[in-house]
mmCIF file of C-alpha atoms in Angstrom:
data_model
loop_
_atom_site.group_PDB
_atom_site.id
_atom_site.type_symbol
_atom_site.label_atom_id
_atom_site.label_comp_id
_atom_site.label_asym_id
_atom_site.label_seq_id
_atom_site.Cartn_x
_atom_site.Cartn_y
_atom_site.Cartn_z
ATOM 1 C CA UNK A 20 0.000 0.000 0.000
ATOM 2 C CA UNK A 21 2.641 2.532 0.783
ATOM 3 C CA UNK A 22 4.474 1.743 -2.619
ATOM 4 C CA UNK A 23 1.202 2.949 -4.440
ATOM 5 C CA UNK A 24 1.118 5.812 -2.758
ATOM 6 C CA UNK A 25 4.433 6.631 -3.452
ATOM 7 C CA UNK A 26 3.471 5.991 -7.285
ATOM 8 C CA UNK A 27 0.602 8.003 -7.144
ATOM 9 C CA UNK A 28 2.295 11.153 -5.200
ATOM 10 C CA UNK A 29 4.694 10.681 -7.720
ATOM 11 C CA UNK A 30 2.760 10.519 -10.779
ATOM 12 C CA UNK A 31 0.639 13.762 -9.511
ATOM 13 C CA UNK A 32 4.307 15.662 -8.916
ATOM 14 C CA UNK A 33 5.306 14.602 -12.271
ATOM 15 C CA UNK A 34 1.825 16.149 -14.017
ATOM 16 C CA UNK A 35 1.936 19.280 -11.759
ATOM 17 C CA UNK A 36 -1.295 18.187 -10.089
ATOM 18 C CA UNK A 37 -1.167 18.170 -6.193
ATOM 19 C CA UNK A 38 -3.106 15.510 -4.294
ATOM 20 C CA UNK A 39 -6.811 17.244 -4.491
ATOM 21 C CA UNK A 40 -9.173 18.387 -2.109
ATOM 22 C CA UNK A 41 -12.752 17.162 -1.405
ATOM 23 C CA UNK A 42 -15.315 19.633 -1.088
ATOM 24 C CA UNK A 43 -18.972 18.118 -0.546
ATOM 25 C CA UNK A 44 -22.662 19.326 -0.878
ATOM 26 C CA UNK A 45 -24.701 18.041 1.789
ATOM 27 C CA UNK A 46 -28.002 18.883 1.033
ATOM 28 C CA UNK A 47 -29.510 20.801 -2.171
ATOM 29 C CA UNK A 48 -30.829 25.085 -1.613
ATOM 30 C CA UNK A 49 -34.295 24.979 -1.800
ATOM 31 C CA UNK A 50 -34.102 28.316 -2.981
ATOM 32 C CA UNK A 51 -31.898 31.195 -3.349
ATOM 33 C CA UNK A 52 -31.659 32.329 0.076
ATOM 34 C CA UNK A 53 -30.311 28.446 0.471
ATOM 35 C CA UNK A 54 -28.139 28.870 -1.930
ATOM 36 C CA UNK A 55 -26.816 31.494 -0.630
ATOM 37 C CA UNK A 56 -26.354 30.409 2.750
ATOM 38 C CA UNK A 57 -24.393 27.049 0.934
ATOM 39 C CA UNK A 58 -22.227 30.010 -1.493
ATOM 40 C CA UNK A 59 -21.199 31.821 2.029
ATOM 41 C CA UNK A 60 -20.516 28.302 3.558
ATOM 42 C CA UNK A 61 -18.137 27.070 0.849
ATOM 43 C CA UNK A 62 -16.561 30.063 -1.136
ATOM 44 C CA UNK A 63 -14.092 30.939 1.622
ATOM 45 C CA UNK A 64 -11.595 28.663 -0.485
ATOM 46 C CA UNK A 65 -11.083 28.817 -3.958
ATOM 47 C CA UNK A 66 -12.053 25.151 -3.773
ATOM 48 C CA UNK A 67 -15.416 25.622 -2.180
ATOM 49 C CA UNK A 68 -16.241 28.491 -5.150
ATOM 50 C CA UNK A 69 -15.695 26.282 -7.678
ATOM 51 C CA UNK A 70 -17.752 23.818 -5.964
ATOM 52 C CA UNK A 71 -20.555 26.242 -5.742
ATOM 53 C CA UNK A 72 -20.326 27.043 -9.563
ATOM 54 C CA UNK A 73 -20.414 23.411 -10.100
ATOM 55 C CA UNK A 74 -23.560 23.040 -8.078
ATOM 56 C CA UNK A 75 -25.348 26.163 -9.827
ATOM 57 C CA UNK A 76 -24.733 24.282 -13.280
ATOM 58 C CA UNK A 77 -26.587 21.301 -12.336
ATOM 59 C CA UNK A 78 -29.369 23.289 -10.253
ATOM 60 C CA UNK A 79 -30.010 25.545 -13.901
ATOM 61 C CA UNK A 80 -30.334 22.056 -15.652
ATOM 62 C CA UNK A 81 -33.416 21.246 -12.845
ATOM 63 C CA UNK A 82 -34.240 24.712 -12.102
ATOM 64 C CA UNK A 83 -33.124 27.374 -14.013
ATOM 65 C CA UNK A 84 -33.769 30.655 -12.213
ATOM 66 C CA UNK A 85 -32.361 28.460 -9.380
ATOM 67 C CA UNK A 86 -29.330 28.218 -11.083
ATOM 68 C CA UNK A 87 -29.179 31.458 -12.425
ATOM 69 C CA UNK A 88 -29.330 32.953 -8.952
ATOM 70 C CA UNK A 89 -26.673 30.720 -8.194
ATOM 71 C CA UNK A 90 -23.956 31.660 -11.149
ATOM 72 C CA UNK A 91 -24.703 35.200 -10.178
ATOM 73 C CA UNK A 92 -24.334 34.851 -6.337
ATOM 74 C CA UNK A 93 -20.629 32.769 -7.261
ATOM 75 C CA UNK A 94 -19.678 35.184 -10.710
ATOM 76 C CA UNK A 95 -17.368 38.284 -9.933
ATOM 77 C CA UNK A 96 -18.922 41.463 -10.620
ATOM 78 C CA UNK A 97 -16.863 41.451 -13.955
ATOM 79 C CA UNK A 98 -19.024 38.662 -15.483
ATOM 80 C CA UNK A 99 -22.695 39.922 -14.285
ATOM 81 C CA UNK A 100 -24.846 42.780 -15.790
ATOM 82 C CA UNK A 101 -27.741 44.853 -14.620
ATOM 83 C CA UNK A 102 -31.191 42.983 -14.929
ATOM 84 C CA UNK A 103 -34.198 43.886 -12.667
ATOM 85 C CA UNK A 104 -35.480 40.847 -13.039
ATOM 86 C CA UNK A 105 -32.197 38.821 -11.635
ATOM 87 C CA UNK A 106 -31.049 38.422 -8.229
ATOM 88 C CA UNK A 107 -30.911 42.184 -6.163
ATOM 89 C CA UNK A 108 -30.913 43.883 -9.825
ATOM 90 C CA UNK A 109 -28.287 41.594 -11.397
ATOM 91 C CA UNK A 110 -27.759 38.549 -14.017
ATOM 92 C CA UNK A 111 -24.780 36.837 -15.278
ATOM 93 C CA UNK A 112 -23.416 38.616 -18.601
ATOM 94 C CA UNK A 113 -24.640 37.110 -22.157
ATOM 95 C CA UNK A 114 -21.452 36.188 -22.895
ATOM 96 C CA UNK A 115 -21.187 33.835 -19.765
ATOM 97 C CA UNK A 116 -24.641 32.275 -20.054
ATOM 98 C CA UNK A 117 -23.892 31.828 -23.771
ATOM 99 C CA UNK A 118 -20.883 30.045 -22.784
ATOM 100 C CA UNK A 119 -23.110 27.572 -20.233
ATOM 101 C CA UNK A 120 -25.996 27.289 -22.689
ATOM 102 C CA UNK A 121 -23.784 26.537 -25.544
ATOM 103 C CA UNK A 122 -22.178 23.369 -23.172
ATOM 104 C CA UNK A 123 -25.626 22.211 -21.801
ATOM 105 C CA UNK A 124 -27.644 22.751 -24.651
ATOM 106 C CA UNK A 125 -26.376 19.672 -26.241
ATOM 107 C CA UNK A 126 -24.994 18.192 -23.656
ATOM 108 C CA UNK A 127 -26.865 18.323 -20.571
ATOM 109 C CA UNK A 128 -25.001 15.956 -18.584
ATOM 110 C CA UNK A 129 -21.627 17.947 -18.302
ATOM 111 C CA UNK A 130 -22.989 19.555 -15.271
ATOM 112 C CA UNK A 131 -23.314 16.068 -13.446
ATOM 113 C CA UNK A 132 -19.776 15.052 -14.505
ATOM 114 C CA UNK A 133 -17.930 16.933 -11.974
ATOM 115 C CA UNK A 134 -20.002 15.264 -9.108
ATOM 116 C CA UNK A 135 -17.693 12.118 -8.181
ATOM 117 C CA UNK A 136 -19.726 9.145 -8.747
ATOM 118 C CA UNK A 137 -20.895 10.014 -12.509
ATOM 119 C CA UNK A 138 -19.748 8.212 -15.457
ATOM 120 C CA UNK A 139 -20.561 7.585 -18.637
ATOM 121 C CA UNK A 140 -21.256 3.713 -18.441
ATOM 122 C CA UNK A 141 -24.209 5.483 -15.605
ATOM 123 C CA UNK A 142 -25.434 7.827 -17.607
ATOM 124 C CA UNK A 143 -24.142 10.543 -15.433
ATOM 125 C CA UNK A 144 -26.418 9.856 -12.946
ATOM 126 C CA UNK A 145 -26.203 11.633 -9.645
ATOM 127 C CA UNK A 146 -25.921 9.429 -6.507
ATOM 128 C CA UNK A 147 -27.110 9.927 -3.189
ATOM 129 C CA UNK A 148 -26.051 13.400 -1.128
ATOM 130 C CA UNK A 149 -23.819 14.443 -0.351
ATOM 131 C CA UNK A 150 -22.040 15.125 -3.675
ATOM 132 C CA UNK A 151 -18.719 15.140 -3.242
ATOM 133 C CA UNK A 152 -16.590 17.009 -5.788
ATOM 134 C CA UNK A 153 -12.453 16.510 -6.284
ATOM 135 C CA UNK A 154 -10.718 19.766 -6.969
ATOM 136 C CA UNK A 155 -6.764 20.051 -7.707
ATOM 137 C CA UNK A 156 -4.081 22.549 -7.581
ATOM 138 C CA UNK A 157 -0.768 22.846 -9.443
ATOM 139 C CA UNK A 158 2.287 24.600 -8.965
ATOM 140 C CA UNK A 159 1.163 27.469 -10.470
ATOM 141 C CA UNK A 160 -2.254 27.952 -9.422
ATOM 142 C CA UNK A 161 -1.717 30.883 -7.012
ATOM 143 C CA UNK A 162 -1.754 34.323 -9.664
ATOM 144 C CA UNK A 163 -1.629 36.464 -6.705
ATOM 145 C CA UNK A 164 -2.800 36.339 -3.395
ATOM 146 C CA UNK A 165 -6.549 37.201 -3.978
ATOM 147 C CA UNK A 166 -6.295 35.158 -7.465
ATOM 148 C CA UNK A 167 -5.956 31.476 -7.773
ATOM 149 C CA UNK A 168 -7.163 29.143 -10.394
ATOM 150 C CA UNK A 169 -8.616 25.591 -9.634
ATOM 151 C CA UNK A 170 -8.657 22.114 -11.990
ATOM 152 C CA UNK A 171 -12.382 20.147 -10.812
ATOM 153 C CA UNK A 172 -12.085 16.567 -11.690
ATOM 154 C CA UNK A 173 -15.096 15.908 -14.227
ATOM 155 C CA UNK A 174 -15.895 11.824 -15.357
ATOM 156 C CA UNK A 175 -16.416 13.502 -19.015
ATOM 157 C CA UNK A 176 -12.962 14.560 -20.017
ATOM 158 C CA UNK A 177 -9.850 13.623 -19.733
ATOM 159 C CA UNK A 178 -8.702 16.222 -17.382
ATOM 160 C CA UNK A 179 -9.650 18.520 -15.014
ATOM 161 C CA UNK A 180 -11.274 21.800 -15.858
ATOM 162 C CA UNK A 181 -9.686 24.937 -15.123
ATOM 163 C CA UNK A 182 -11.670 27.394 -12.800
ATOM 164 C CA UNK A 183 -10.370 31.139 -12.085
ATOM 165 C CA UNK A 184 -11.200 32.747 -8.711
ATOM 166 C CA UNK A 185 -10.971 36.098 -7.074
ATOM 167 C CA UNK A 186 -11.421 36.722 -3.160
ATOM 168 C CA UNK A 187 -13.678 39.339 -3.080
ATOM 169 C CA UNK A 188 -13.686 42.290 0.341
ATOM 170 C CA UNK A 189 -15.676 39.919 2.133
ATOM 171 C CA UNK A 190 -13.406 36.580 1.604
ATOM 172 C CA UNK A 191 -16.236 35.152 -0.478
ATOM 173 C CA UNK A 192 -14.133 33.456 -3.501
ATOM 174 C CA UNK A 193 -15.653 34.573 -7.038
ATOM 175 C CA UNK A 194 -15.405 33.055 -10.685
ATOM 176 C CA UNK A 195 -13.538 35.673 -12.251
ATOM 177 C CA UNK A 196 -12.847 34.471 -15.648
ATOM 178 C CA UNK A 197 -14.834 33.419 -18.485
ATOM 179 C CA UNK A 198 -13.719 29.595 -18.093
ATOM 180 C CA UNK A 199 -16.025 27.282 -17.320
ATOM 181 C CA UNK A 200 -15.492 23.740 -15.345
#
């Protein structure tokens, strides 16, 4: 047993990839005041934002002003426009939600791959809470000290997907790019 850790702490230095970090959902927000309760619980690591954005992609596929409540509670302010019929006068930009709608659209079960227990040969089916989600770091992850960016393991590619945070004033860690897990 200790030899394949050894191979696999190896094989992780040798791709750049530190050993990851489990961040898990316990129960699903009801609504948006639950979802942002779960946003304020998580997003005080990079980790736990990307976790949230994860969470708000499968909640649009269910529930879509659900989920768009969600992206804008976990998007920087760069990425959300004025919209009095979003969220406290906001929305996530066109060019973000074009972005999602253009990887759902025709492939709706993307936003299930990055909860572990998915697969192809399952359909992508969810299992049981709490979802647990694996996200990664590599030696170059931390841009600055208020910047870092994030790899979440997904069962539908063949590595992880990149996600870029921000800490905002309040420690509450915000997508801040246009990349999408």
């Amino acid at each position: 047993m200790r030899t394949l850790m050894f191979c696999v702490v190896l094989i992780l230095g040798c791709t750049g990839f530190t050993l990851g970090e489990q961040v898990s959902i316990r129960s699903l927000p009801a609504d948006t005041d639950g979802m942002l309760a779960l946003r304020n619980s998580l997003a005080g690591t990079p980790e736990g934002g990307a976790a949230v954005l994860a969470l708000a992609m499968v909640l649009y596929e269910r529930d879509p002003k659900l989920g768009m409540d969600g992206f804008t509670l976990i998007l920087d302010s760069t990425m959300l426009k004025k919209d009095t019929k979003g969220y406290k006068g906001y929305a996530p930009s066109s060019s973000f939600m074009w972005k999602v709608n253009s990887i759902l659209d025709p492939k709706p079960y993307v936003s299930r791959s990055y909860i572990l227990g998915t697969s192809p040969e399952n359909g992508y089916t969810l299992p049981e809470l709490p979802y647990t989600l694996e996200i990664t770091r590599n030696p170059y992850s931390e841009i600055d000290e208020n910047t870092v960016k994030v790899f979440v393991l997904s069962s539908g590619a063949d590595s992880p997907r990149p996600v870029t945070l921000k800490k905002n004033s309040r420690g509450i860690w915000k997508v801040s790019v246009e990349s999408l897990i």
